[in-house]
Amino acid sequence: LMSVFLIPYLLIALIGGIPIFFLEISLGQFMKAGSINVWNIAPLFKGLGFASMVIVFYCNTYYIMVLAWGFYYLVKSFTATLPWATCGNPWNSLECVEIFRHEDCANGTAHGNLTCDELSDKRSPVIEFWENKVLNLSGGLEFPGAINWEVTLCLIACWVLVYFCVWKGVKSTGKIVYFTATFPYVVLIILLIRGVMLPGAQDGIIYYLKPDWSKLAAPQVWIDAGTQIFFSYAIGLGALTALGSYNRFNNNCYKDAIILALINSGTSFFSGFVVFSILGFMAAEQGVDISKVAESGPGLAFIAYPRAVTLMPIAPLWAALFFFMLLLLGLDSQFVGVEGFITGILDFFPTTYAFRFQREVTVAVTCVVCFFIELSMVTEGGMYVFQLFDYYSASGTTLLWQAFWECVVIAWVYGADRFMDDIACMIGYRPSSWMKWCWMFLTPLVCLGIFLFNVAYYKPLIYNNSYTYPWWGEAIGWGFALSSMLCVPLTALYKLIRAKGTLAERWHHLTQPIWGLHHLEYKVPESDIGVLTTLTPVSDGSAKVVILESVM
């Protein structure tokens, strides 16, 4: 993507990403609950919790496939000659050609005795390794074929890693993340230093930074920016509320949210230099425009970069470094997703059902269930299944729908000012009014606008610009999307029907917060006027009502 993408990216981060990122973390910290029970703040909309659980379950199921493929490439990197660098392997076809020198077309020949027309029909060993060896790609979704046992073993290894990192909770995961979150920065810096030294790297970086203003009018750029922000910030997955619930009650989540959001976007921006320096080198090497070598999605990680490292000296070293970094980054994301799901499940069941090793067993069952679903993705038709999950289950459409309702519920049902007061109780001061205005107006409008763009410019899923999914494949995809999106209206309708009284009485009753037992005598830092506020629980029937006491 050209750097014009950065403009909508930064704009949506400011008015959409950061405000909801902060909202979810602070909500989890205040309610001290996972993704389902946090919506006790407005019980009528508890469907938001169920929706986030559905989305994060889908994410946990398909996202780990990227790790499995990365692990497979990492293992295959420990050879003198990279297996995707040459033709002549059992998985290569007769159409395989190792060197593409398009600039030689001016002389009438491009490779040996091949003309340029003949060369256009030939295939790179990198693509053949990816499609014929790793994916063993079949003709379509309707042809699942056999299971690739090598990739399946890599998938098992990834799930074992995730299980033993998550099974004991955030304290043990936190120690592991010190390494998995920081080491990729070391690798990125090494790869950037190597990248900028390559011929053509400067052109790649200029291409990255020089905007094409005409693209700003294209709705797809805004849709992509919104989707990227919401997915990279893990918004709408319930993971942020789960992690926020583990914070101390008076933790400054406002400062944390802004710092984490800046680090997230800063890392993405920095990674762009690494990627485009490599793409510039590839374009120079092949004698084509950079737009011709740029890939997106799995293609960037498993086609563009592997192709680039084959052109470098000591190729196996750079390949191993890159895929090790990819594995660590992916594991971090998977930890967050699994933790968010497990916290939601454990919070949902009453403590009376608790048993020894409850967490360990729940994590194990989740991992095993996800693994068996993923067996459909390690078959010959597995990539078609993966794309179906990626395009529909945790797409921009579902995340934007989720974010829109989160803002509406907190800002208009519970009350934006009321929630700002709750945050002030925790951190000792009211956050910027910008957050309140975003929750009330800007963020819901942006979410709704991009959501409607998404629907209006909807294109059926096509794999690799060639394979069109059958109608029943699309129906399954929409089933994934609607399974989370319908949670909100259906749960609200069910609760309204089951409640007693007039419609106004039902609404009033179902929008009153249900305070949990966790609101116990929390001490809050002194405010600007020197009043110390504590939350004291007072029994009121079966629920716990929290009142504020001010002591001078």
Short mmCIF file of N, CA, C and O in Angstrom, two decimals, residues 349-355 358:
data_model
loop_
_atom_site.label_atom_id
_atom_site.label_comp_id
_atom_site.label_asym_id
_atom_site.label_seq_id
_atom_site.Cartn_x
_atom_site.Cartn_y
_atom_site.Cartn_z
N PHE A 349 -19.06 -18.73 34.11
CA PHE A 349 -19.60 -19.80 34.96
C PHE A 349 -19.50 -19.41 36.43
O PHE A 349 -18.48 -18.89 36.87
N PRO A 350 -20.57 -19.67 37.20
CA PRO A 350 -20.56 -19.31 38.63
C PRO A 350 -19.43 -20.01 39.38
O PRO A 350 -19.00 -21.10 38.99
N THR A 351 -18.97 -19.37 40.44
CA THR A 351 -17.85 -19.93 41.23
C THR A 351 -18.23 -21.26 41.88
O THR A 351 -17.36 -22.04 42.26
N THR A 352 -19.54 -21.53 42.00
CA THR A 352 -19.98 -22.81 42.61
C THR A 352 -19.58 -24.01 41.75
O THR A 352 -19.51 -25.13 42.24
N TYR A 353 -19.31 -23.75 40.46
CA TYR A 353 -18.90 -24.83 39.56
C TYR A 353 -17.37 -24.97 39.49
O TYR A 353 -16.87 -25.78 38.71
N ALA A 354 -16.66 -24.18 40.26
CA ALA A 354 -15.19 -24.20 40.22
C ALA A 354 -14.66 -25.55 40.69
O ALA A 354 -15.24 -26.19 41.57
N PHE A 355 -13.56 -25.99 40.10
CA PHE A 355 -12.91 -27.24 40.52
C PHE A 355 -11.41 -27.08 40.37
O PHE A 355 -10.94 -26.12 39.76
N GLN A 358 -9.14 -25.95 37.19
CA GLN A 358 -10.21 -25.51 36.28
C GLN A 358 -9.63 -24.75 35.08
O GLN A 358 -10.01 -25.01 33.94
#
